[in-house]
PDB file of N, CA and C in Angstrom:
ATOM      1  N   UNK A 246     234.176  98.837 154.602  1.00  0.00           N
ATOM      2  CA  UNK A 246     234.648  97.673 153.985  1.00  0.00           C
ATOM      3  C   UNK A 246     235.007  97.872 152.465  1.00  0.00           C
ATOM      4  N   UNK A 247     236.206  97.197 152.168  1.00  0.00           N
ATOM      5  CA  UNK A 247     236.444  97.192 150.627  1.00  0.00           C
ATOM      6  C   UNK A 247     235.423  96.304 150.171  1.00  0.00           C
ATOM      7  N   UNK A 248     235.562  96.166 148.546  1.00  0.00           N
ATOM      8  CA  UNK A 248     234.803  95.567 147.832  1.00  0.00           C
ATOM      9  C   UNK A 248     235.256  94.018 148.044  1.00  0.00           C
ATOM     10  N   UNK A 249     234.292  93.392 147.828  1.00  0.00           N
ATOM     11  CA  UNK A 249     234.477  91.819 147.855  1.00  0.00           C
ATOM     12  C   UNK A 249     235.064  91.316 146.631  1.00  0.00           C
ATOM     13  N   UNK A 250     235.991  90.326 146.570  1.00  0.00           N
ATOM     14  CA  UNK A 250     236.483  90.027 145.580  1.00  0.00           C
ATOM     15  C   UNK A 250     235.653  88.611 144.872  1.00  0.00           C
ATOM     16  N   UNK A 251     235.857  88.189 143.684  1.00  0.00           N
ATOM     17  CA  UNK A 251     235.214  87.701 142.828  1.00  0.00           C
ATOM     18  C   UNK A 251     234.989  85.851 143.640  1.00  0.00           C
ATOM     19  N   UNK A 252     233.810  85.618 143.815  1.00  0.00           N
ATOM     20  CA  UNK A 252     233.572  84.251 144.689  1.00  0.00           C
ATOM     21  C   UNK A 252     234.000  84.544 146.127  1.00  0.00           C
ATOM     22  N   UNK A 253     233.739  85.843 146.684  1.00  0.00           N
ATOM     23  CA  UNK A 253     233.971  85.742 147.990  1.00  0.00           C
ATOM     24  C   UNK A 253     232.630  86.441 148.482  1.00  0.00           C
ATOM     25  N   UNK A 254     232.385  85.815 149.876  1.00  0.00           N
ATOM     26  CA  UNK A 254     231.131  86.324 150.464  1.00  0.00           C
ATOM     27  C   UNK A 254     231.197  86.565 151.986  1.00  0.00           C
ATOM     28  N   UNK A 255     230.534  87.397 152.586  1.00  0.00           N
ATOM     29  CA  UNK A 255     230.635  87.561 153.965  1.00  0.00           C
ATOM     30  C   UNK A 255     230.269  86.626 154.822  1.00  0.00           C
ATOM     31  N   UNK A 256     230.656  86.030 155.910  1.00  0.00           N
ATOM     32  CA  UNK A 256     230.045  85.171 156.717  1.00  0.00           C
ATOM     33  C   UNK A 256     229.640  85.892 157.750  1.00  0.00           C
ATOM     34  N   UNK A 257     230.411  86.793 158.553  1.00  0.00           N
ATOM     35  CA  UNK A 257     229.997  87.673 159.612  1.00  0.00           C
ATOM     36  C   UNK A 257     230.463  89.049 159.424  1.00  0.00           C
ATOM     37  N   UNK A 258     230.025  90.315 160.107  1.00  0.00           N
ATOM     38  CA  UNK A 258     230.156  91.575 159.894  1.00  0.00           C
ATOM     39  C   UNK A 258     230.127  92.232 161.103  1.00  0.00           C
ATOM     40  N   UNK A 259     230.777  93.500 161.239  1.00  0.00           N
ATOM     41  CA  UNK A 259     230.417  94.434 162.197  1.00  0.00           C
ATOM     42  C   UNK A 259     230.727  93.714 163.459  1.00  0.00           C
ATOM     43  N   UNK A 260     231.747  92.844 163.737  1.00  0.00           N
ATOM     44  CA  UNK A 260     231.704  92.422 165.155  1.00  0.00           C
ATOM     45  C   UNK A 260     232.806  93.514 165.732  1.00  0.00           C
ATOM     46  N   UNK A 261     232.515  93.629 166.983  1.00  0.00           N
ATOM     47  CA  UNK A 261     233.288  94.918 167.671  1.00  0.00           C
ATOM     48  C   UNK A 261     234.381  94.026 168.148  1.00  0.00           C
ATOM     49  N   UNK A 262     235.562  94.843 167.997  1.00  0.00           N
ATOM     50  CA  UNK A 262     236.960  94.321 168.283  1.00  0.00           C
ATOM     51  C   UNK A 262     237.859  95.252 168.470  1.00  0.00           C
ATOM     52  N   UNK A 263     239.018  94.979 169.329  1.00  0.00           N
ATOM     53  CA  UNK A 263     239.984  95.833 169.556  1.00  0.00           C
ATOM     54  C   UNK A 263     241.482  95.057 168.803  1.00  0.00           C
ATOM     55  N   UNK A 264     242.123  95.413 167.982  1.00  0.00           N
ATOM     56  CA  UNK A 264     243.278  95.041 167.593  1.00  0.00           C
ATOM     57  C   UNK A 264     244.515  95.745 168.330  1.00  0.00           C
ATOM     58  N   UNK A 265     245.231  94.436 169.049  1.00  0.00           N
ATOM     59  CA  UNK A 265     246.341  94.750 169.895  1.00  0.00           C
ATOM     60  C   UNK A 265     247.648  94.739 169.319  1.00  0.00           C
ATOM     61  N   UNK A 266     247.719  96.353 169.009  1.00  0.00           N
ATOM     62  CA  UNK A 266     248.716  96.508 168.094  1.00  0.00           C
ATOM     63  C   UNK A 266     249.993  97.197 168.954  1.00  0.00           C
ATOM     64  N   UNK A 267     250.842  96.648 169.399  1.00  0.00           N
ATOM     65  CA  UNK A 267     251.977  96.920 170.118  1.00  0.00           C
ATOM     66  C   UNK A 267     251.288  97.281 171.604  1.00  0.00           C
ATOM     67  N   UNK A 268     251.420  98.619 171.694  1.00  0.00           N
ATOM     68  CA  UNK A 268     250.953  98.775 173.138  1.00  0.00           C
ATOM     69  C   UNK A 268     249.553  99.665 172.951  1.00  0.00           C
ATOM     70  N   UNK A 269     248.745  99.589 171.825  1.00  0.00           N
ATOM     71  CA  UNK A 269     247.731 100.104 171.628  1.00  0.00           C
ATOM     72  C   UNK A 269     246.888  99.325 171.346  1.00  0.00           C
ATOM     73  N   UNK A 270     245.502  99.593 172.051  1.00  0.00           N
ATOM     74  CA  UNK A 270     244.296  98.600 171.353  1.00  0.00           C
ATOM     75  C   UNK A 270     243.338  99.738 170.502  1.00  0.00           C
ATOM     76  N   UNK A 271     243.485  99.261 169.157  1.00  0.00           N
ATOM     77  CA  UNK A 271     242.690  99.881 168.109  1.00  0.00           C
ATOM     78  C   UNK A 271     241.526  99.419 168.028  1.00  0.00           C
ATOM     79  N   UNK A 272     240.314 100.212 168.292  1.00  0.00           N
ATOM     80  CA  UNK A 272     238.946  99.791 168.032  1.00  0.00           C
ATOM     81  C   UNK A 272     238.498  99.852 166.760  1.00  0.00           C
ATOM     82  N   UNK A 273     238.115  98.720 166.637  1.00  0.00           N
ATOM     83  CA  UNK A 273     237.067  98.640 165.022  1.00  0.00           C
ATOM     84  C   UNK A 273     235.907  97.569 165.053  1.00  0.00           C
ATOM     85  N   UNK A 274     235.986  96.849 163.765  1.00  0.00           N
ATOM     86  CA  UNK A 274     234.930  96.125 163.466  1.00  0.00           C
ATOM     87  C   UNK A 274     235.539  94.674 162.372  1.00  0.00           C
ATOM     88  N   UNK A 275     235.472  93.533 162.971  1.00  0.00           N
ATOM     89  CA  UNK A 275     236.147  92.426 162.444  1.00  0.00           C
ATOM     90  C   UNK A 275     234.940  91.862 161.173  1.00  0.00           C
ATOM     91  N   UNK A 276     235.302  91.715 160.176  1.00  0.00           N
ATOM     92  CA  UNK A 276     234.537  90.995 158.931  1.00  0.00           C
ATOM     93  C   UNK A 276     235.141  89.747 158.718  1.00  0.00           C
ATOM     94  N   UNK A 277     234.455  88.593 158.632  1.00  0.00           N
ATOM     95  CA  UNK A 277     234.997  87.432 157.906  1.00  0.00           C
ATOM     96  C   UNK A 277     234.146  87.074 156.737  1.00  0.00           C
ATOM     97  N   UNK A 278     235.168  86.804 155.953  1.00  0.00           N
ATOM     98  CA  UNK A 278     234.531  86.271 154.518  1.00  0.00           C
ATOM     99  C   UNK A 278     235.228  84.749 154.231  1.00  0.00           C
ATOM    100  N   UNK A 279     234.782  84.220 153.231  1.00  0.00           N
ATOM    101  CA  UNK A 279     235.299  82.917 152.962  1.00  0.00           C
ATOM    102  C   UNK A 279     236.534  82.835 152.774  1.00  0.00           C
ATOM    103  N   UNK A 280     237.449  83.983 152.544  1.00  0.00           N
ATOM    104  CA  UNK A 280     238.641  84.017 152.073  1.00  0.00           C
ATOM    105  C   UNK A 280     239.495  84.771 152.919  1.00  0.00           C
ATOM    106  N   UNK A 281     239.169  85.877 153.854  1.00  0.00           N
ATOM    107  CA  UNK A 281     239.918  86.550 154.818  1.00  0.00           C
ATOM    108  C   UNK A 281     239.530  87.238 155.767  1.00  0.00           C
ATOM    109  N   UNK A 282     239.902  87.452 156.668  1.00  0.00           N
ATOM    110  CA  UNK A 282     239.539  88.161 157.929  1.00  0.00           C
ATOM    111  C   UNK A 282     239.979  89.397 157.799  1.00  0.00           C
ATOM    112  N   UNK A 283     239.069  90.469 158.138  1.00  0.00           N
ATOM    113  CA  UNK A 283     239.477  91.922 157.888  1.00  0.00           C
ATOM    114  C   UNK A 283     239.158  92.756 158.910  1.00  0.00           C
ATOM    115  N   UNK A 284     239.971  93.536 159.421  1.00  0.00           N
ATOM    116  CA  UNK A 284     239.545  94.396 160.530  1.00  0.00           C
ATOM    117  C   UNK A 284     239.640  95.810 160.166  1.00  0.00           C
ATOM    118  N   UNK A 285     238.655  96.481 160.584  1.00  0.00           N
ATOM    119  CA  UNK A 285     238.298  97.863 159.762  1.00  0.00           C
ATOM    120  C   UNK A 285     238.451  98.699 161.058  1.00  0.00           C
ATOM    121  N   UNK A 286     239.438  99.612 161.343  1.00  0.00           N
ATOM    122  CA  UNK A 286     239.274 100.488 162.630  1.00  0.00           C
ATOM    123  C   UNK A 286     238.225 101.778 162.633  1.00  0.00           C
ATOM    124  N   UNK A 287     237.916 102.107 163.683  1.00  0.00           N
ATOM    125  CA  UNK A 287     236.882 103.135 163.878  1.00  0.00           C
ATOM    126  C   UNK A 287     237.930 104.381 163.460  1.00  0.00           C
ATOM    127  N   UNK A 288     237.233 105.320 162.978  1.00  0.00           N
ATOM    128  CA  UNK A 288     237.692 106.684 162.325  1.00  0.00           C
ATOM    129  C   UNK A 288     238.270 107.669 163.440  1.00  0.00           C
ATOM    130  N   UNK A 289     238.181 107.350 164.809  1.00  0.00           N
ATOM    131  CA  UNK A 289     238.699 108.228 165.785  1.00  0.00           C
ATOM    132  C   UNK A 289     239.887 107.406 166.367  1.00  0.00           C
ATOM    133  N   UNK A 290     240.495 106.355 165.813  1.00  0.00           N
ATOM    134  CA  UNK A 290     241.721 106.071 166.243  1.00  0.00           C
ATOM    135  C   UNK A 290     243.022 106.601 165.575  1.00  0.00           C
ATOM    136  N   UNK A 291     244.210 106.429 166.584  1.00  0.00           N
ATOM    137  CA  UNK A 291     245.328 107.557 165.920  1.00  0.00           C
ATOM    138  C   UNK A 291     245.455 106.625 164.754  1.00  0.00           C
ATOM    139  N   UNK A 292     245.675 105.265 164.804  1.00  0.00           N
ATOM    140  CA  UNK A 292     245.906 104.356 163.827  1.00  0.00           C
ATOM    141  C   UNK A 292     245.055 103.794 163.098  1.00  0.00           C
ATOM    142  N   UNK A 293     245.008 104.043 161.885  1.00  0.00           N
ATOM    143  CA  UNK A 293     243.601 103.923 161.119  1.00  0.00           C
ATOM    144  C   UNK A 293     243.858 102.658 159.759  1.00  0.00           C
ATOM    145  N   UNK A 294     245.222 101.982 160.055  1.00  0.00           N
ATOM    146  CA  UNK A 294     245.515 100.887 159.181  1.00  0.00           C
ATOM    147  C   UNK A 294     244.377 100.051 159.295  1.00  0.00           C
ATOM    148  N   UNK A 295     244.018  99.347 158.232  1.00  0.00           N
ATOM    149  CA  UNK A 295     243.204  98.046 158.250  1.00  0.00           C
ATOM    150  C   UNK A 295     244.161  97.185 158.234  1.00  0.00           C
ATOM    151  N   UNK A 296     243.689  95.923 158.600  1.00  0.00           N
ATOM    152  CA  UNK A 296     244.263  94.458 158.656  1.00  0.00           C
ATOM    153  C   UNK A 296     243.332  93.689 157.804  1.00  0.00           C
ATOM    154  N   UNK A 297     244.204  92.808 157.070  1.00  0.00           N
ATOM    155  CA  UNK A 297     243.377  91.685 156.388  1.00  0.00           C
ATOM    156  C   UNK A 297     244.303  90.341 156.478  1.00  0.00           C
ATOM    157  N   UNK A 298     243.944  89.360 156.633  1.00  0.00           N
ATOM    158  CA  UNK A 298     244.793  88.154 156.563  1.00  0.00           C
ATOM    159  C   UNK A 298     243.914  87.319 155.832  1.00  0.00           C
ATOM    160  N   UNK A 299     244.730  86.700 155.059  1.00  0.00           N
ATOM    161  CA  UNK A 299     244.172  85.500 154.084  1.00  0.00           C
ATOM    162  C   UNK A 299     243.877  84.524 155.001  1.00  0.00           C
ATOM    163  N   UNK A 300     242.933  83.654 154.726  1.00  0.00           N
ATOM    164  CA  UNK A 300     242.460  82.429 155.386  1.00  0.00           C
ATOM    165  C   UNK A 300     243.731  81.437 155.195  1.00  0.00           C
ATOM    166  N   UNK A 301     243.967  81.252 154.084  1.00  0.00           N
ATOM    167  CA  UNK A 301     244.956  80.139 153.676  1.00  0.00           C
ATOM    168  C   UNK A 301     246.329  80.454 154.432  1.00  0.00           C
ATOM    169  N   UNK A 302     246.432  81.635 154.977  1.00  0.00           N
ATOM    170  CA  UNK A 302     248.006  82.081 155.238  1.00  0.00           C
ATOM    171  C   UNK A 302     248.072  81.597 156.654  1.00  0.00           C
ATOM    172  N   UNK A 303     247.057  81.331 157.342  1.00  0.00           N
ATOM    173  CA  UNK A 303     246.879  81.086 158.945  1.00  0.00           C
ATOM    174  C   UNK A 303     247.585  79.926 159.345  1.00  0.00           C
ATOM    175  N   UNK A 304     248.289  80.017 160.163  1.00  0.00           N
ATOM    176  CA  UNK A 304     249.152  78.625 160.714  1.00  0.00           C
ATOM    177  C   UNK A 304     248.217  78.271 161.873  1.00  0.00           C
ATOM    178  N   UNK A 305     247.966  79.114 162.746  1.00  0.00           N
ATOM    179  CA  UNK A 305     247.408  78.782 164.215  1.00  0.00           C
ATOM    180  C   UNK A 305     246.244  80.031 164.465  1.00  0.00           C
ATOM    181  N   UNK A 306     244.995  79.390 164.975  1.00  0.00           N
ATOM    182  CA  UNK A 306     244.190  80.161 165.693  1.00  0.00           C
ATOM    183  C   UNK A 306     243.820  79.735 166.893  1.00  0.00           C
ATOM    184  N   UNK A 307     243.954  80.639 167.912  1.00  0.00           N
ATOM    185  CA  UNK A 307     243.868  80.114 169.357  1.00  0.00           C
ATOM    186  C   UNK A 307     243.204  81.172 170.261  1.00  0.00           C
ATOM    187  N   UNK A 308     242.878  80.830 171.441  1.00  0.00           N
ATOM    188  CA  UNK A 308     242.027  81.658 172.459  1.00  0.00           C
ATOM    189  C   UNK A 308     243.643  82.367 173.047  1.00  0.00           C
ATOM    190  N   UNK A 309     243.381  83.596 173.342  1.00  0.00           N
ATOM    191  CA  UNK A 309     244.589  84.338 173.973  1.00  0.00           C
ATOM    192  C   UNK A 309     243.862  85.040 175.157  1.00  0.00           C
ATOM    193  N   UNK A 310     244.576  85.227 176.449  1.00  0.00           N
ATOM    194  CA  UNK A 310     244.021  85.878 177.834  1.00  0.00           C
ATOM    195  C   UNK A 310     244.819  87.410 177.595  1.00  0.00           C
ATOM    196  N   UNK A 311     244.105  88.348 177.666  1.00  0.00           N
ATOM    197  CA  UNK A 311     244.247  89.596 177.634  1.00  0.00           C
ATOM    198  C   UNK A 311     245.207  90.039 178.931  1.00  0.00           C
ATOM    199  N   UNK A 312     246.386  90.617 179.213  1.00  0.00           N
ATOM    200  CA  UNK A 312     247.046  90.737 180.504  1.00  0.00           C
ATOM    201  C   UNK A 312     247.321  89.520 181.188  1.00  0.00           C
ATOM    202  N   UNK A 313     247.268  88.452 180.377  1.00  0.00           N
ATOM    203  CA  UNK A 313     247.307  87.197 180.953  1.00  0.00           C
ATOM    204  C   UNK A 313     246.530  86.595 181.932  1.00  0.00           C
ATOM    205  N   UNK A 314     245.299  87.245 182.207  1.00  0.00           N
ATOM    206  CA  UNK A 314     244.138  86.732 182.829  1.00  0.00           C
ATOM    207  C   UNK A 314     242.634  86.930 182.194  1.00  0.00           C
ATOM    208  N   UNK A 315     242.586  88.025 181.538  1.00  0.00           N
ATOM    209  CA  UNK A 315     241.018  87.976 181.097  1.00  0.00           C
ATOM    210  C   UNK A 315     241.199  87.194 179.798  1.00  0.00           C
ATOM    211  N   UNK A 316     239.913  86.299 179.620  1.00  0.00           N
ATOM    212  CA  UNK A 316     239.680  85.270 178.845  1.00  0.00           C
ATOM    213  C   UNK A 316     238.719  86.119 177.759  1.00  0.00           C
ATOM    214  N   UNK A 317     239.645  87.053 177.004  1.00  0.00           N
ATOM    215  CA  UNK A 317     238.677  87.678 175.941  1.00  0.00           C
ATOM    216  C   UNK A 317     239.454  87.769 174.404  1.00  0.00           C
ATOM    217  N   UNK A 318     240.482  87.181 174.427  1.00  0.00           N
ATOM    218  CA  UNK A 318     241.296  87.379 173.150  1.00  0.00           C
ATOM    219  C   UNK A 318     241.459  86.202 172.120  1.00  0.00           C
ATOM    220  N   UNK A 319     241.914  86.756 170.918  1.00  0.00           N
ATOM    221  CA  UNK A 319     242.028  85.604 169.741  1.00  0.00           C
ATOM    222  C   UNK A 319     243.430  85.857 169.392  1.00  0.00           C
ATOM    223  N   UNK A 320     244.199  85.000 169.348  1.00  0.00           N
ATOM    224  CA  UNK A 320     245.784  85.308 168.658  1.00  0.00           C
ATOM    225  C   UNK A 320     245.754  84.174 167.359  1.00  0.00           C
ATOM    226  N   UNK A 321     245.963  84.757 166.375  1.00  0.00           N
ATOM    227  CA  UNK A 321     246.188  84.183 164.950  1.00  0.00           C
ATOM    228  C   UNK A 321     247.893  84.299 164.504  1.00  0.00           C
ATOM    229  N   UNK A 322     248.334  83.418 164.463  1.00  0.00           N
ATOM    230  CA  UNK A 322     249.657  83.228 163.962  1.00  0.00           C
ATOM    231  C   UNK A 322     249.708  82.651 162.663  1.00  0.00           C
ATOM    232  N   UNK A 323     250.090  83.554 161.813  1.00  0.00           N
ATOM    233  CA  UNK A 323     250.516  83.623 160.259  1.00  0.00           C
ATOM    234  C   UNK A 323     251.516  82.574 159.880  1.00  0.00           C
ATOM    235  N   UNK A 324     251.386  81.837 158.925  1.00  0.00           N
ATOM    236  CA  UNK A 324     252.365  81.224 158.013  1.00  0.00           C
ATOM    237  C   UNK A 324     253.872  81.903 158.075  1.00  0.00           C
ATOM    238  N   UNK A 325     253.675  83.086 158.274  1.00  0.00           N
ATOM    239  CA  UNK A 325     255.093  84.121 158.062  1.00  0.00           C
ATOM    240  C   UNK A 325     255.585  84.211 159.562  1.00  0.00           C
ATOM    241  N   UNK A 326     254.806  83.696 160.338  1.00  0.00           N
ATOM    242  CA  UNK A 326     255.138  84.038 162.041  1.00  0.00           C
ATOM    243  C   UNK A 326     254.696  85.111 162.553  1.00  0.00           C
ATOM    244  N   UNK A 327     254.134  85.890 161.772  1.00  0.00           N
ATOM    245  CA  UNK A 327     253.530  87.186 162.254  1.00  0.00           C
ATOM    246  C   UNK A 327     252.490  86.846 163.110  1.00  0.00           C
ATOM    247  N   UNK A 328     252.328  87.567 164.182  1.00  0.00           N
ATOM    248  CA  UNK A 328     251.174  87.244 165.164  1.00  0.00           C
ATOM    249  C   UNK A 328     250.284  88.204 165.615  1.00  0.00           C
ATOM    250  N   UNK A 329     249.130  88.189 165.213  1.00  0.00           N
ATOM    251  CA  UNK A 329     248.102  88.941 165.378  1.00  0.00           C
ATOM    252  C   UNK A 329     247.026  88.797 166.520  1.00  0.00           C
ATOM    253  N   UNK A 330     246.585  89.835 167.641  1.00  0.00           N
ATOM    254  CA  UNK A 330     245.827  89.542 168.539  1.00  0.00           C
ATOM    255  C   UNK A 330     244.776  90.351 168.647  1.00  0.00           C
ATOM    256  N   UNK A 331     243.648  90.031 168.869  1.00  0.00           N
ATOM    257  CA  UNK A 331     242.327  90.683 169.143  1.00  0.00           C
ATOM    258  C   UNK A 331     241.560  90.583 170.336  1.00  0.00           C
ATOM    259  N   UNK A 332     240.958  91.459 170.716  1.00  0.00           N
ATOM    260  CA  UNK A 332     240.118  91.273 172.004  1.00  0.00           C
ATOM    261  C   UNK A 332     238.569  91.445 171.392  1.00  0.00           C
ATOM    262  N   UNK A 333     237.917  90.162 171.773  1.00  0.00           N
ATOM    263  CA  UNK A 333     236.273  90.222 171.513  1.00  0.00           C
ATOM    264  C   UNK A 333     235.759  89.656 172.327  1.00  0.00           C
ATOM    265  N   UNK A 334     234.308  89.844 172.118  1.00  0.00           N
ATOM    266  CA  UNK A 334     233.244  89.139 173.037  1.00  0.00           C
ATOM    267  C   UNK A 334     233.139  87.727 172.334  1.00  0.00           C
ATOM    268  N   UNK A 335     232.557  86.892 172.898  1.00  0.00           N
ATOM    269  CA  UNK A 335     232.111  85.382 172.249  1.00  0.00           C
ATOM    270  C   UNK A 335     233.635  84.893 171.411  1.00  0.00           C
ATOM    271  N   UNK A 336     234.454  85.077 171.877  1.00  0.00           N
ATOM    272  CA  UNK A 336     235.421  84.413 171.101  1.00  0.00           C
ATOM    273  C   UNK A 336     235.582  83.089 170.796  1.00  0.00           C
ATOM    274  N   UNK A 337     234.923  82.117 171.248  1.00  0.00           N
ATOM    275  CA  UNK A 337     234.783  80.767 171.062  1.00  0.00           C
ATOM    276  C   UNK A 337     233.852  80.899 169.835  1.00  0.00           C
ATOM    277  N   UNK A 338     232.817  81.278 169.761  1.00  0.00           N
ATOM    278  CA  UNK A 338     231.895  81.263 168.484  1.00  0.00           C
ATOM    279  C   UNK A 338     232.833  81.851 167.111  1.00  0.00           C
ATOM    280  N   UNK A 339     233.655  82.679 167.488  1.00  0.00           N
ATOM    281  CA  UNK A 339     234.507  83.627 166.471  1.00  0.00           C
ATOM    282  C   UNK A 339     235.221  82.719 165.816  1.00  0.00           C
ATOM    283  N   UNK A 340     236.040  82.041 167.078  1.00  0.00           N
ATOM    284  CA  UNK A 340     237.250  81.085 166.356  1.00  0.00           C
ATOM    285  C   UNK A 340     236.824  79.776 165.616  1.00  0.00           C
ATOM    286  N   UNK A 341     235.550  79.434 166.174  1.00  0.00           N
ATOM    287  CA  UNK A 341     235.014  78.189 165.367  1.00  0.00           C
ATOM    288  C   UNK A 341     234.612  78.809 163.912  1.00  0.00           C
ATOM    289  N   UNK A 342     234.099  79.772 163.783  1.00  0.00           N
ATOM    290  CA  UNK A 342     233.704  80.492 162.315  1.00  0.00           C
ATOM    291  C   UNK A 342     235.013  80.684 161.393  1.00  0.00           C
ATOM    292  N   UNK A 343     235.839  81.000 162.182  1.00  0.00           N
ATOM    293  CA  UNK A 343     237.351  81.391 161.286  1.00  0.00           C
ATOM    294  C   UNK A 343     237.630  79.958 160.906  1.00  0.00           C
ATOM    295  N   UNK A 344     237.896  78.941 161.906  1.00  0.00           N
ATOM    296  CA  UNK A 344     238.425  77.580 161.573  1.00  0.00           C
ATOM    297  C   UNK A 344     237.539  77.163 160.458  1.00  0.00           C
ATOM    298  N   UNK A 345     236.183  76.877 160.662  1.00  0.00           N
ATOM    299  CA  UNK A 345     235.209  76.319 159.533  1.00  0.00           C
ATOM    300  C   UNK A 345     235.519  77.024 158.343  1.00  0.00           C
ATOM    301  N   UNK A 346     235.460  78.561 158.203  1.00  0.00           N
ATOM    302  CA  UNK A 346     235.733  79.183 156.736  1.00  0.00           C
ATOM    303  C   UNK A 346     237.062  78.833 156.136  1.00  0.00           C
ATOM    304  N   UNK A 347     238.306  78.722 157.274  1.00  0.00           N
ATOM    305  CA  UNK A 347     239.654  78.544 156.611  1.00  0.00           C
ATOM    306  C   UNK A 347     239.740  76.862 156.006  1.00  0.00           C
ATOM    307  N   UNK A 348     238.877  75.899 156.620  1.00  0.00           N
ATOM    308  CA  UNK A 348     238.727  74.631 156.348  1.00  0.00           C
ATOM    309  C   UNK A 348     237.974  74.421 154.707  1.00  0.00           C
ATOM    310  N   UNK A 349     237.055  75.066 154.905  1.00  0.00           N
ATOM    311  CA  UNK A 349     236.542  75.211 153.815  1.00  0.00           C
ATOM    312  C   UNK A 349     237.094  75.822 152.395  1.00  0.00           C
ATOM    313  N   UNK A 350     237.839  76.670 152.604  1.00  0.00           N
ATOM    314  CA  UNK A 350     238.828  77.569 151.775  1.00  0.00           C
ATOM    315  C   UNK A 350     239.841  76.735 151.480  1.00  0.00           C
ATOM    316  N   UNK A 351     240.439  75.890 152.318  1.00  0.00           N
ATOM    317  CA  UNK A 351     241.249  75.285 152.191  1.00  0.00           C
ATOM    318  C   UNK A 351     240.962  73.844 151.260  1.00  0.00           C
ATOM    319  N   UNK A 352     239.871  73.303 151.570  1.00  0.00           N
ATOM    320  CA  UNK A 352     239.139  72.467 150.675  1.00  0.00           C
ATOM    321  C   UNK A 352     238.933  72.857 148.983  1.00  0.00           C
ATOM    322  N   UNK A 353     238.444  74.188 149.153  1.00  0.00           N
ATOM    323  CA  UNK A 353     238.402  74.748 147.499  1.00  0.00           C
ATOM    324  C   UNK A 353     239.549  74.933 146.828  1.00  0.00           C
ATOM    325  N   UNK A 354     240.688  75.260 147.526  1.00  0.00           N
ATOM    326  CA  UNK A 354     241.767  75.466 146.850  1.00  0.00           C
ATOM    327  C   UNK A 354     242.582  74.320 146.173  1.00  0.00           C
ATOM    328  N   UNK A 355     242.177  73.252 147.133  1.00  0.00           N
ATOM    329  CA  UNK A 355     242.946  71.960 146.614  1.00  0.00           C
ATOM    330  C   UNK A 355     242.327  71.206 145.399  1.00  0.00           C
TER     331      UNK A 355
END
């Protein structure tokens, strides 16, 4: 993971996840800081791009069902309209942590 910014700290790290990028599930790990959510892919993937989302730019964070039936997804809609989906274990806890971090970030920014 890249260096942390000034006043940034890690809330959780190394959460196994798959980023649903079009038709491919890119395996990697999620990191949540007090400022952003970062996905770092494993080196064995064809697509090796990192994804980082600023907490302040998230408009909606919700549960998502993979293939319409498997309850293991997180769907994040950004203020820009971009939608990012991840497959994770224990999604309710992860969603709670993201929402809590986002609220804390929003309070600090105001």
